[in-house]
Amino acid sequence: MKEILRITVGLTISCILAGLVMGAVFTMTDKAKKHNEQMDFQETMLGVLGYSGSNPAPSDLKFHSVYRYIIRDQKARFLGYMVPVDRAGKETYELLVLDLEGKLKGHYDVDISPAAAMEMPQREEALKRVLNPPNVFTFADSFIVAMLGSKRLAYLMPGEFPGFKTFIRVMLAVDPHFKIKGLDIMEQEEDPGLGGEIAQDYFKNQFIDKSYDRIKSLKVIKKPLPADYRTYLEREKGERHMPTREQIEKTQKKYADSDIYALTGATISSRSMTRGIKNMVKKFAYRANILDHVIARGNIPVVF
Amino acid sequence: MKTTKSPSQLVLNGLLNENPIFRLALSMCPAVGISTTVMNGLMLGVAVLFVQVCSSCTIAIIKDYIHPRIRIPTYTLTIATWVTVIDLVLSAYAPVAYKAMGIFIKLIVAFAIITMRLEVFACKNTVTKSFWDGMGMGLGFMFGMVTLGCIRELLGMGTLLGHDVLGFRPLLFFALPLAGFFCVGFMMAVFNYVELVFNRRKEKRA
């Protein structure tokens, strides 16, 4: 009995000590970690828009986030879009509730600043004040509208879809006509050297500049990647001999409507990527059109 | 079983005589799964080295207070604590390195080699000795991972540290997990052969 007690006390003390150490380190590093994550996200967003250290973003480039929620009451399901609005010169949020046919059922003021809205718990706290039980809501996804001055430059979509092994997380940028502007793989665990090549320029850049109509019928072809197309796709890397501007334009035109060339030995990863991107763009285009329609009809003072 | 070896002997012991991967055949999962490139091997090696040294020292300090019946849970707890600390610190202050190493670090909790070194060495020896033993084992593991990474990256992808060396891919097979077993087996054979030759020479001299 004495032995058991001693073991219990010993284990408890070690657990408490370990917990204290981990807790202390967590409190010390949490702020820096969150800051890093935000910076990282920001950098990815600028990256897919084509801005980098050598090509800095203009100062009037602004990002506005829109959050999509699924709202349920006892009878039916609705869609809730949290959109940034301009209220007396101050940017705050409004919740648009749409039925499944895309008709506006109502809109509510959500008292939250854009910075606070980025944090999931604070956002949901603010939503709870607006949506009373029996309404329950679940977060679906978000997208970001990039504005250059008063013009819509692009929509940015963080998204994920299944790959060969596990989920592939990407950041996708499309222009207002849903043509792909940029694509970045944020997280993937495909086989290195095989499916892992999806993150390489010569594969992911194949998606860029594909128009919305082309994306709808995009498929994967199992043919070797033509050498001139590869040079074009990898032009930013600055290895191989650099193509001239004319060559770039020529190759771009030549392959503008081509399908996606599969990766050697990783057809499944190539197909998953193509399917994933296709779905993301198609669904987004559908939703964005409905949302724009609703905003225009309801005279919502959105900032984008 | 207190050791009488000097620091340099302890480090050499971990690198060659008792190399975790090639001689003790411990922590084979990461050795096979992650050693696809030199960089991966190096990253995991560094992380293991750090956790091994920290855990060895911690256990060497608190060894007199650990109840013998719960020593294994205590080891696991110690390792898990250090892994969490490294994970948090890296993600906060070295985001670039963390991006590359993130998935590997959390794996270390389950590494057999670290628990085994705590059980056979750190709980019987002084802090200084344990430090050097942890150093040796960590370096040995790193050495093993980098060697495997070199072989597999060069043969599988034709590159070294991401630079194109060969200009073509000799054997795609080496990039696959299966090839990890072949490489480990091959290296074990090399180590055994070297030992055999070494011992034979020793006998001849004697």
Short mmCIF file of C-alpha atoms in Angstrom, two decimals:
data_model
loop_
_atom_site.label_atom_id
_atom_site.label_comp_id
_atom_site.label_asym_id
_atom_site.label_seq_id
_atom_site.Cartn_x
_atom_site.Cartn_y
_atom_site.Cartn_z
CA MET A 1 0.00 0.00 0.00
CA LYS A 2 2.80 2.33 0.99
CA GLU A 3 4.53 1.47 -2.28
CA ILE A 4 1.47 2.37 -4.37
CA LEU A 5 1.17 5.68 -2.57
CA ARG A 6 4.80 6.49 -3.19
CA ILE A 7 4.47 5.65 -6.88
CA THR A 8 1.32 7.74 -7.22
CA VAL A 9 2.87 10.71 -5.49
CA GLY A 10 6.08 10.36 -7.53
CA LEU A 11 4.28 10.23 -10.85
CA THR A 12 1.99 13.11 -9.94
CA ILE A 13 4.90 15.30 -8.95
CA SER A 14 6.81 14.54 -12.15
CA CYS A 15 3.72 15.26 -14.24
CA ILE A 16 3.15 18.55 -12.46
CA LEU A 17 6.78 19.53 -12.94
CA ALA A 18 6.70 18.63 -16.62
CA GLY A 19 3.44 20.54 -17.02
CA LEU A 20 4.92 23.59 -15.32
CA VAL A 21 7.96 23.58 -17.61
CA MET A 22 5.84 23.19 -20.74
CA GLY A 23 3.34 25.80 -19.57
CA ALA A 24 6.08 28.30 -18.85
CA VAL A 25 7.69 27.82 -22.26
CA PHE A 26 4.29 28.06 -23.93
CA THR A 27 3.47 31.40 -22.30
CA MET A 28 6.88 32.74 -23.20
CA THR A 29 6.72 31.73 -26.85
CA ASP A 30 3.03 31.97 -27.71
CA LYS A 31 3.06 35.58 -28.81
CA ALA A 32 6.07 35.17 -31.07
CA LYS A 33 4.56 32.04 -32.58
CA LYS A 34 1.25 33.71 -33.45
CA HIS A 35 3.13 36.64 -34.93
CA ASN A 36 5.19 34.26 -37.07
CA GLU A 37 2.13 32.46 -38.31
CA GLN A 38 0.51 35.72 -39.33
CA MET A 39 3.65 36.94 -41.09
CA ASP A 40 3.93 33.64 -42.85
CA PHE A 41 0.34 33.83 -44.04
CA GLN A 42 0.82 37.41 -45.20
CA GLU A 43 3.96 36.45 -47.09
CA THR A 44 2.19 33.58 -48.82
CA MET A 45 -0.65 35.90 -49.80
CA LEU A 46 1.77 38.39 -51.35
CA GLY A 47 3.68 35.53 -52.95
CA VAL A 48 0.72 34.13 -54.85
CA LEU A 49 -0.06 37.61 -56.11
CA GLY A 50 3.41 37.76 -57.58
CA TYR A 51 4.95 40.18 -55.08
CA SER A 52 8.28 39.39 -53.49
CA GLY A 53 11.36 41.10 -52.08
CA SER A 54 12.50 42.25 -55.53
CA ASN A 55 8.98 43.22 -56.58
CA PRO A 56 7.43 44.81 -53.47
CA ALA A 57 3.67 45.20 -53.10
CA PRO A 58 2.21 48.67 -53.75
CA SER A 59 1.17 50.60 -50.65
CA ASP A 60 -2.50 50.77 -51.60
CA LEU A 61 -2.84 46.99 -51.64
CA LYS A 62 -5.34 45.95 -48.97
CA PHE A 63 -6.72 42.61 -47.87
CA HIS A 64 -10.27 42.05 -46.65
CA SER A 65 -11.35 38.69 -45.23
CA VAL A 66 -14.78 37.15 -45.74
CA TYR A 67 -15.81 34.23 -43.54
CA ARG A 68 -18.39 31.65 -44.51
CA TYR A 69 -20.49 29.84 -41.94
CA ILE A 70 -23.14 27.14 -42.10
CA ILE A 71 -26.07 28.11 -39.88
CA ARG A 72 -28.67 25.59 -38.73
CA ASP A 73 -31.87 26.00 -36.82
CA GLN A 74 -34.36 23.22 -36.07
CA LYS A 75 -35.91 23.31 -39.52
CA ALA A 76 -33.46 24.40 -42.16
CA ARG A 77 -29.91 25.23 -43.08
CA PHE A 78 -28.62 28.62 -44.09
CA LEU A 79 -25.38 30.14 -45.23
CA GLY A 80 -23.85 32.97 -43.31
CA TYR A 81 -21.28 35.26 -44.87
CA MET A 82 -19.39 37.58 -42.57
CA VAL A 83 -18.44 40.47 -44.85
CA PRO A 84 -16.40 43.57 -43.96
CA VAL A 85 -18.49 46.74 -44.26
CA ASP A 86 -17.78 50.42 -43.96
CA ARG A 87 -19.81 52.01 -41.19
CA ALA A 88 -19.21 55.75 -40.76
CA GLY A 89 -15.61 55.43 -41.89
CA LYS A 90 -14.92 52.49 -39.58
CA GLU A 91 -14.40 48.99 -40.89
CA THR A 92 -16.55 46.44 -39.13
CA TYR A 93 -18.46 43.31 -40.07
CA GLU A 94 -21.96 42.39 -41.13
CA LEU A 95 -23.46 38.91 -41.24
CA LEU A 96 -25.48 38.11 -44.37
CA VAL A 97 -27.77 35.13 -43.95
CA LEU A 98 -28.69 33.41 -47.21
CA ASP A 99 -31.01 30.51 -47.78
CA LEU A 100 -29.84 27.62 -49.90
CA GLU A 101 -31.34 29.17 -53.04
CA GLY A 102 -29.12 32.18 -52.56
CA LYS A 103 -31.76 34.65 -51.38
CA LEU A 104 -30.94 37.12 -48.63
CA LYS A 105 -32.88 36.23 -45.48
CA GLY A 106 -31.53 38.98 -43.33
CA HIS A 107 -28.43 40.87 -42.33
CA TYR A 108 -27.08 41.68 -38.91
CA ASP A 109 -24.39 43.96 -37.59
CA VAL A 110 -21.51 42.12 -36.00
CA ASP A 111 -19.52 44.41 -33.77
CA ILE A 112 -15.95 43.30 -34.38
CA SER A 113 -12.82 44.86 -35.88
CA PRO A 114 -11.05 43.17 -38.83
CA ALA A 115 -8.03 42.39 -36.65
CA ALA A 116 -10.16 40.73 -33.98
CA ALA A 117 -12.17 38.86 -36.61
CA MET A 118 -9.04 37.03 -37.68
CA GLU A 119 -9.06 35.16 -34.39
CA MET A 120 -11.54 32.31 -34.47
CA PRO A 121 -12.67 32.46 -30.80
CA GLN A 122 -13.28 36.21 -30.86
CA ARG A 123 -15.17 35.93 -34.12
CA GLU A 124 -17.44 33.20 -32.83
CA GLU A 125 -18.00 35.14 -29.61
CA ALA A 126 -19.23 38.10 -31.66
CA LEU A 127 -21.41 35.83 -33.81
CA LYS A 128 -23.01 34.30 -30.73
CA ARG A 129 -24.25 37.73 -29.70
CA VAL A 130 -26.07 38.01 -33.04
CA LEU A 131 -27.29 34.48 -33.61
CA ASN A 132 -29.39 33.34 -30.71
CA PRO A 133 -30.21 29.70 -30.00
CA PRO A 134 -31.65 27.52 -31.49
CA ASN A 135 -29.35 28.72 -34.24
CA VAL A 136 -26.06 26.85 -34.31
CA PHE A 137 -23.24 27.74 -36.65
CA THR A 138 -20.11 26.03 -37.89
CA PHE A 139 -17.20 27.61 -39.69
CA ALA A 140 -16.92 26.49 -43.31
CA ASP A 141 -14.12 28.47 -44.94
CA SER A 142 -12.90 31.94 -45.69
CA PHE A 143 -11.55 33.88 -48.59
CA ILE A 144 -9.71 37.13 -48.89
CA VAL A 145 -10.35 39.95 -51.33
CA ALA A 146 -7.20 41.77 -52.39
CA MET A 147 -7.92 45.38 -53.34
CA LEU A 148 -5.61 47.66 -55.24
CA GLY A 149 -6.97 51.11 -54.51
CA SER A 150 -10.69 50.78 -55.20
CA LYS A 151 -10.28 47.99 -57.74
CA ARG A 152 -10.60 44.29 -56.99
CA LEU A 153 -7.25 42.77 -57.79
CA ALA A 154 -7.81 39.15 -56.81
CA TYR A 155 -9.52 36.67 -54.53
CA LEU A 156 -7.27 34.60 -52.30
CA MET A 157 -8.44 31.23 -51.10
CA PRO A 158 -6.73 29.12 -48.51
CA GLY A 159 -8.00 25.59 -49.02
CA GLU A 160 -7.23 21.93 -48.66
CA PHE A 161 -8.11 18.74 -50.48
CA PRO A 162 -7.03 15.12 -50.22
CA GLY A 163 -3.80 14.15 -51.95
CA PHE A 164 -2.20 10.73 -52.29
CA LYS A 165 -1.26 10.39 -48.63
CA THR A 166 -2.94 13.13 -46.67
CA PHE A 167 -4.42 16.58 -47.18
CA ILE A 168 -2.67 19.10 -49.39
CA ARG A 169 -3.05 22.65 -48.15
CA VAL A 170 -2.79 25.35 -50.74
CA MET A 171 -3.25 29.06 -51.22
CA LEU A 172 -4.90 29.94 -54.50
CA ALA A 173 -5.30 33.36 -56.08
CA VAL A 174 -7.81 34.04 -58.85
CA ASP A 175 -8.54 37.31 -60.59
CA PRO A 176 -12.08 38.80 -60.66
CA HIS A 177 -12.86 36.66 -63.73
CA PHE A 178 -11.71 33.55 -61.84
CA LYS A 179 -8.60 33.07 -63.93
CA ILE A 180 -5.84 31.54 -61.81
CA LYS A 181 -3.26 34.15 -60.82
CA GLY A 182 -1.10 32.26 -58.39
CA LEU A 183 -0.80 29.00 -56.50
CA ASP A 184 1.30 28.02 -53.54
CA ILE A 185 1.49 24.70 -51.72
CA MET A 186 1.52 25.46 -48.01
CA GLU A 187 1.63 21.95 -46.62
CA GLN A 188 1.87 18.53 -48.20
CA GLU A 189 3.24 15.16 -47.23
CA GLU A 190 3.36 13.38 -50.58
CA ASP A 191 6.31 11.05 -51.27
CA PRO A 192 9.49 13.10 -51.65
CA GLY A 193 10.83 12.86 -55.19
CA LEU A 194 7.51 11.60 -56.52
CA GLY A 195 4.25 13.24 -55.44
CA GLY A 196 6.29 15.77 -53.47
CA GLU A 197 7.19 17.36 -56.78
CA ILE A 198 3.74 19.00 -56.83
CA ALA A 199 5.37 21.87 -54.94
CA GLN A 200 7.93 22.40 -57.72
CA ASP A 201 7.54 25.24 -60.17
CA TYR A 202 7.39 22.97 -63.20
CA PHE A 203 4.23 21.35 -61.89
CA LYS A 204 2.33 23.96 -59.94
CA ASN A 205 2.96 26.77 -62.43
CA GLN A 206 1.08 24.76 -65.05
CA PHE A 207 -2.14 25.92 -63.37
CA ILE A 208 -1.32 29.61 -63.59
CA ASP A 209 -3.07 31.71 -66.24
CA LYS A 210 -5.68 29.06 -66.94
CA SER A 211 -8.99 30.78 -67.62
CA TYR A 212 -12.17 29.85 -65.78
CA ASP A 213 -13.68 28.18 -68.85
CA ARG A 214 -10.52 26.11 -69.31
CA ILE A 215 -10.41 25.07 -65.66
CA LYS A 216 -13.89 23.59 -65.91
CA SER A 217 -12.66 20.92 -68.32
CA LEU A 218 -9.07 20.63 -67.09
CA LYS A 219 -7.65 17.11 -66.92
CA VAL A 220 -4.36 15.32 -66.42
CA ILE A 221 -2.49 13.93 -69.40
CA LYS A 222 0.20 11.30 -69.09
CA LYS A 223 2.74 12.69 -71.54
CA PRO A 224 6.26 13.94 -70.87
CA LEU A 225 6.48 17.64 -70.17
CA PRO A 226 7.82 19.43 -73.30
CA ALA A 227 11.26 20.95 -72.71
CA ASP A 228 10.31 24.46 -73.85
CA TYR A 229 7.27 24.45 -71.57
CA ARG A 230 9.43 23.38 -68.65
CA THR A 231 11.90 26.20 -69.24
CA TYR A 232 8.96 28.58 -69.33
CA LEU A 233 7.47 27.20 -66.10
CA GLU A 234 10.79 27.37 -64.29
CA ARG A 235 11.77 30.81 -65.56
CA GLU A 236 11.61 32.37 -62.09
CA LYS A 237 14.10 29.89 -60.68
CA GLY A 238 16.88 31.48 -62.71
CA GLU A 239 18.78 28.24 -63.27
CA ARG A 240 18.82 26.92 -66.89
CA HIS A 241 19.35 29.53 -69.60
CA MET A 242 16.84 32.33 -69.27
CA PRO A 243 14.27 32.63 -72.06
CA THR A 244 13.81 36.01 -73.70
CA ARG A 245 10.60 37.96 -73.31
CA GLU A 246 9.48 36.98 -76.80
CA GLN A 247 10.11 33.33 -76.12
CA ILE A 248 8.14 33.56 -72.90
CA GLU A 249 5.15 35.10 -74.66
CA LYS A 250 5.31 32.56 -77.45
CA THR A 251 5.46 29.59 -75.09
CA GLN A 252 2.73 31.06 -72.94
CA LYS A 253 0.41 31.27 -75.93
CA LYS A 254 1.35 27.81 -77.13
CA TYR A 255 0.49 26.11 -73.87
CA ALA A 256 -2.24 28.43 -72.60
CA ASP A 257 -4.95 25.86 -73.23
CA SER A 258 -2.95 22.71 -72.51
CA ASP A 259 -4.03 20.18 -69.92
CA ILE A 260 -1.91 19.38 -66.88
CA TYR A 261 1.12 17.20 -67.61
CA ALA A 262 1.26 14.49 -64.93
CA LEU A 263 4.31 14.02 -62.74
CA THR A 264 6.37 10.93 -63.51
CA GLY A 265 5.42 8.18 -61.09
CA ALA A 266 2.85 10.31 -59.30
CA THR A 267 -0.29 10.29 -61.39
CA ILE A 268 -2.50 10.11 -58.31
CA SER A 269 -0.95 13.22 -56.76
CA SER A 270 -1.23 15.05 -60.08
CA ARG A 271 -4.87 14.06 -60.44
CA SER A 272 -5.71 15.02 -56.86
CA MET A 273 -4.14 18.42 -57.35
CA THR A 274 -6.01 19.04 -60.58
CA ARG A 275 -9.30 17.85 -59.13
CA GLY A 276 -8.77 19.87 -55.96
CA ILE A 277 -7.95 23.12 -57.74
CA LYS A 278 -10.80 22.61 -60.19
CA ASN A 279 -13.28 22.10 -57.37
CA MET A 280 -11.99 25.05 -55.41
CA VAL A 281 -12.30 27.45 -58.32
CA LYS A 282 -15.67 26.14 -59.50
CA LYS A 283 -17.26 26.27 -56.07
CA PHE A 284 -15.75 29.65 -55.35
CA ALA A 285 -16.95 31.16 -58.64
CA TYR A 286 -20.47 29.94 -57.90
CA ARG A 287 -20.45 31.33 -54.38
CA ALA A 288 -18.80 34.62 -55.30
CA ASN A 289 -21.39 35.30 -58.00
CA ILE A 290 -24.26 34.68 -55.60
CA LEU A 291 -22.64 36.79 -52.91
CA ASP A 292 -22.00 39.68 -55.31
CA HIS A 293 -25.59 39.49 -56.47
CA VAL A 294 -26.89 39.57 -52.91
CA ILE A 295 -24.62 42.46 -51.95
CA ALA A 296 -25.71 44.50 -54.96
CA ARG A 297 -29.42 43.87 -54.34
CA GLY A 298 -29.30 44.42 -50.63
CA ASN A 299 -27.19 47.57 -50.88
CA ILE A 300 -24.72 46.30 -48.36
CA PRO A 301 -21.91 48.87 -47.86
CA VAL A 302 -19.09 46.34 -48.28
CA VAL A 303 -15.54 47.60 -48.39
CA PHE A 304 -14.54 45.49 -51.39
CA MET B 1 27.36 -0.54 -14.23
CA LYS B 2 29.23 2.70 -13.93
CA THR B 3 31.36 3.59 -16.90
CA THR B 4 35.04 4.42 -16.70
CA LYS B 5 35.32 5.72 -20.25
CA SER B 6 36.65 9.18 -21.06
CA PRO B 7 34.49 11.75 -22.89
CA SER B 8 36.18 11.13 -26.24
CA GLN B 9 35.73 7.38 -25.84
CA LEU B 10 32.04 7.91 -25.07
CA VAL B 11 31.51 10.01 -28.18
CA LEU B 12 33.40 7.54 -30.38
CA ASN B 13 31.42 4.71 -28.86
CA GLY B 14 28.17 6.32 -29.98
CA LEU B 15 29.51 7.09 -33.43
CA LEU B 16 31.00 3.71 -34.27
CA ASN B 17 30.96 0.82 -31.79
CA GLU B 18 27.39 1.34 -30.68
CA ASN B 19 26.03 3.39 -33.56
CA PRO B 20 22.27 3.57 -32.86
CA ILE B 21 21.14 2.73 -36.38
CA PHE B 22 23.82 0.45 -37.76
CA ARG B 23 24.96 -1.41 -34.64
CA LEU B 24 22.09 -1.26 -32.14
CA ALA B 25 19.40 -1.31 -34.85
CA LEU B 26 17.23 1.06 -32.85
CA SER B 27 14.94 3.83 -34.13
CA MET B 28 14.60 2.10 -37.47
CA CYS B 29 11.27 3.73 -38.33
CA PRO B 30 12.69 7.22 -38.79
CA ALA B 31 15.88 5.82 -40.30
CA VAL B 32 13.86 4.19 -43.03
CA GLY B 33 11.08 6.71 -43.39
CA ILE B 34 12.78 10.07 -43.20
CA SER B 35 16.26 9.52 -44.61
CA THR B 36 15.18 10.29 -48.18
CA THR B 37 17.37 13.38 -48.46
CA VAL B 38 20.53 14.62 -46.75
CA MET B 39 18.73 17.67 -45.39
CA ASN B 40 15.95 15.60 -43.82
CA GLY B 41 18.52 13.34 -42.18
CA LEU B 42 20.54 16.26 -40.89
CA MET B 43 17.50 18.07 -39.47
CA LEU B 44 16.23 15.05 -37.61
CA GLY B 45 19.77 14.28 -36.48
CA VAL B 46 20.20 17.71 -34.92
CA ALA B 47 16.83 17.50 -33.17
CA VAL B 48 17.57 14.04 -31.78
CA LEU B 49 21.02 15.14 -30.63
CA PHE B 50 19.50 17.98 -28.66
CA VAL B 51 16.73 15.92 -27.07
CA GLN B 52 19.13 13.10 -26.25
CA VAL B 53 21.62 15.38 -24.48
CA CYS B 54 18.94 17.28 -22.56
CA SER B 55 17.07 14.15 -21.49
CA SER B 56 20.26 12.32 -20.50
CA CYS B 57 21.35 15.22 -18.31
CA THR B 58 17.91 15.60 -16.72
CA ILE B 59 17.69 11.94 -15.83
CA ALA B 60 21.27 11.90 -14.54
CA ILE B 61 20.37 14.76 -12.20
CA ILE B 62 17.12 13.34 -10.86
CA LYS B 63 18.06 9.62 -10.96
CA ASP B 64 18.15 9.28 -7.16
CA TYR B 65 14.57 10.49 -6.79
CA ILE B 66 12.97 8.23 -9.38
CA HIS B 67 11.08 5.26 -7.98
CA PRO B 68 12.45 2.22 -9.84
CA ARG B 69 8.99 0.96 -10.75
CA ILE B 70 8.02 4.09 -12.64
CA ARG B 71 11.32 4.86 -14.30
CA ILE B 72 10.10 4.21 -17.86
CA PRO B 73 7.06 6.53 -17.57
CA THR B 74 9.36 9.14 -16.08
CA TYR B 75 11.77 8.82 -19.01
CA THR B 76 8.94 9.19 -21.51
CA LEU B 77 7.67 12.20 -19.64
CA THR B 78 11.12 13.79 -19.64
CA ILE B 79 11.59 13.20 -23.34
CA ALA B 80 8.11 14.49 -24.13
CA THR B 81 8.75 17.63 -22.10
CA TRP B 82 11.99 18.37 -23.91
CA VAL B 83 10.45 17.67 -27.29
CA THR B 84 7.58 20.05 -26.53
CA VAL B 85 9.99 22.72 -25.34
CA ILE B 86 12.05 22.47 -28.53
CA ASP B 87 8.93 22.42 -30.66
CA LEU B 88 7.59 25.59 -29.05
CA VAL B 89 10.88 27.46 -29.02
CA LEU B 90 11.68 26.65 -32.64
CA SER B 91 8.23 27.57 -33.89
CA ALA B 92 8.50 30.90 -32.11
CA TYR B 93 12.08 31.95 -32.78
CA ALA B 94 13.23 29.99 -35.82
CA PRO B 95 10.17 29.72 -38.06
CA VAL B 96 12.20 28.92 -41.16
CA ALA B 97 13.94 25.93 -39.59
CA TYR B 98 10.70 24.89 -37.95
CA LYS B 99 8.96 24.77 -41.30
CA ALA B 100 11.46 22.18 -42.47
CA MET B 101 11.75 20.23 -39.22
CA GLY B 102 8.27 20.56 -37.74
CA ILE B 103 6.96 17.11 -38.51
CA PHE B 104 10.13 15.37 -37.42
CA ILE B 105 10.39 16.93 -33.99
CA LYS B 106 7.13 15.55 -32.69
CA LEU B 107 8.23 12.09 -33.77
CA ILE B 108 11.17 12.07 -31.40
CA VAL B 109 8.99 11.28 -28.36
CA ALA B 110 8.69 7.71 -29.57
CA PHE B 111 12.36 7.15 -30.39
CA ALA B 112 13.64 3.92 -28.86
CA ILE B 113 17.24 5.08 -28.83
CA ILE B 114 16.65 7.91 -26.38
CA THR B 115 14.66 5.86 -23.86
CA MET B 116 17.21 3.07 -24.16
CA ARG B 117 20.15 5.39 -23.44
CA LEU B 118 18.38 6.77 -20.38
CA GLU B 119 17.70 3.25 -19.10
CA VAL B 120 21.18 1.78 -19.65
CA PHE B 121 23.35 4.81 -19.15
CA ALA B 122 21.98 8.03 -17.74
CA CYS B 123 20.30 6.50 -14.69
CA LYS B 124 23.56 4.94 -13.53
CA ASN B 125 26.15 7.60 -14.35
CA THR B 126 27.05 11.16 -13.49
CA VAL B 127 25.75 14.23 -15.31
CA THR B 128 29.01 14.89 -17.17
CA LYS B 129 29.34 11.29 -18.33
CA SER B 130 25.69 11.25 -19.40
CA PHE B 131 26.20 14.46 -21.33
CA TRP B 132 29.02 12.94 -23.35
CA ASP B 133 27.15 9.71 -23.87
CA GLY B 134 24.11 11.65 -25.12
CA MET B 135 26.42 13.62 -27.38
CA GLY B 136 27.91 10.42 -28.83
CA MET B 137 24.58 8.74 -29.38
CA GLY B 138 23.06 11.87 -30.92
CA LEU B 139 26.04 12.35 -33.23
CA GLY B 140 25.98 8.65 -34.11
CA PHE B 141 22.35 8.90 -35.06
CA MET B 142 22.97 12.04 -37.06
CA PHE B 143 25.91 10.39 -38.83
CA GLY B 144 23.72 7.42 -39.71
CA MET B 145 20.86 9.55 -40.99
CA VAL B 146 23.13 11.74 -43.10
CA THR B 147 24.90 8.71 -44.60
CA LEU B 148 21.58 7.12 -45.50
CA GLY B 149 20.31 10.43 -46.82
CA CYS B 150 23.40 10.81 -49.05
CA ILE B 151 23.02 7.37 -50.56
CA ARG B 152 19.30 7.66 -51.13
CA GLU B 153 19.25 11.22 -52.40
CA LEU B 154 22.12 10.64 -54.80
CA LEU B 155 20.79 7.38 -56.17
CA GLY B 156 17.10 8.24 -56.01
CA MET B 157 17.04 11.80 -57.24
CA GLY B 158 20.54 12.50 -58.55
CA THR B 159 20.92 15.45 -56.20
CA LEU B 160 22.81 16.30 -53.00
CA LEU B 161 21.38 18.86 -50.56
CA GLY B 162 18.98 19.85 -53.32
CA HIS B 163 21.75 20.64 -55.85
CA ASP B 164 21.71 18.76 -59.07
CA VAL B 165 24.88 16.65 -59.05
CA LEU B 166 24.34 13.88 -61.55
CA GLY B 167 21.90 15.61 -63.88
CA PHE B 168 19.70 12.52 -64.09
CA ARG B 169 17.88 10.14 -61.73
CA PRO B 170 19.73 6.82 -61.57
CA LEU B 171 17.25 4.70 -59.60
CA LEU B 172 13.91 6.15 -58.60
CA PHE B 173 13.49 3.12 -56.34
CA PHE B 174 15.84 4.65 -53.75
CA ALA B 175 13.46 7.53 -53.07
CA LEU B 176 10.81 5.05 -51.91
CA PRO B 177 10.48 3.89 -48.27
CA LEU B 178 11.33 0.32 -49.21
CA ALA B 179 14.83 1.30 -50.26
CA GLY B 180 15.45 2.53 -46.72
CA PHE B 181 15.63 -1.08 -45.56
CA PHE B 182 18.12 -1.95 -48.28
CA CYS B 183 20.33 0.98 -47.38
CA VAL B 184 20.22 0.24 -43.64
CA GLY B 185 20.98 -3.42 -44.30
CA PHE B 186 23.83 -2.51 -46.59
CA MET B 187 25.34 -0.12 -44.07
CA MET B 188 25.02 -2.72 -41.30
CA ALA B 189 26.95 -5.12 -43.50
CA VAL B 190 29.64 -2.49 -44.03
CA PHE B 191 29.94 -1.88 -40.30
CA ASN B 192 30.12 -5.61 -39.56
CA TYR B 193 32.73 -6.13 -42.24
CA VAL B 194 34.89 -3.31 -40.93
CA GLU B 195 34.66 -4.77 -37.43
CA LEU B 196 35.63 -8.19 -38.73
CA VAL B 197 38.69 -6.85 -40.55
CA PHE B 198 39.63 -4.74 -37.54
CA ASN B 199 39.44 -7.70 -35.14
CA ARG B 200 41.36 -9.96 -37.47
CA ARG B 201 44.21 -7.47 -37.63
CA LYS B 202 44.19 -7.16 -33.87
CA GLU B 203 44.47 -10.94 -33.50
CA LYS B 204 47.33 -11.08 -35.97
CA ARG B 205 49.24 -8.47 -34.04
CA ALA B 206 48.64 -10.36 -30.79
#
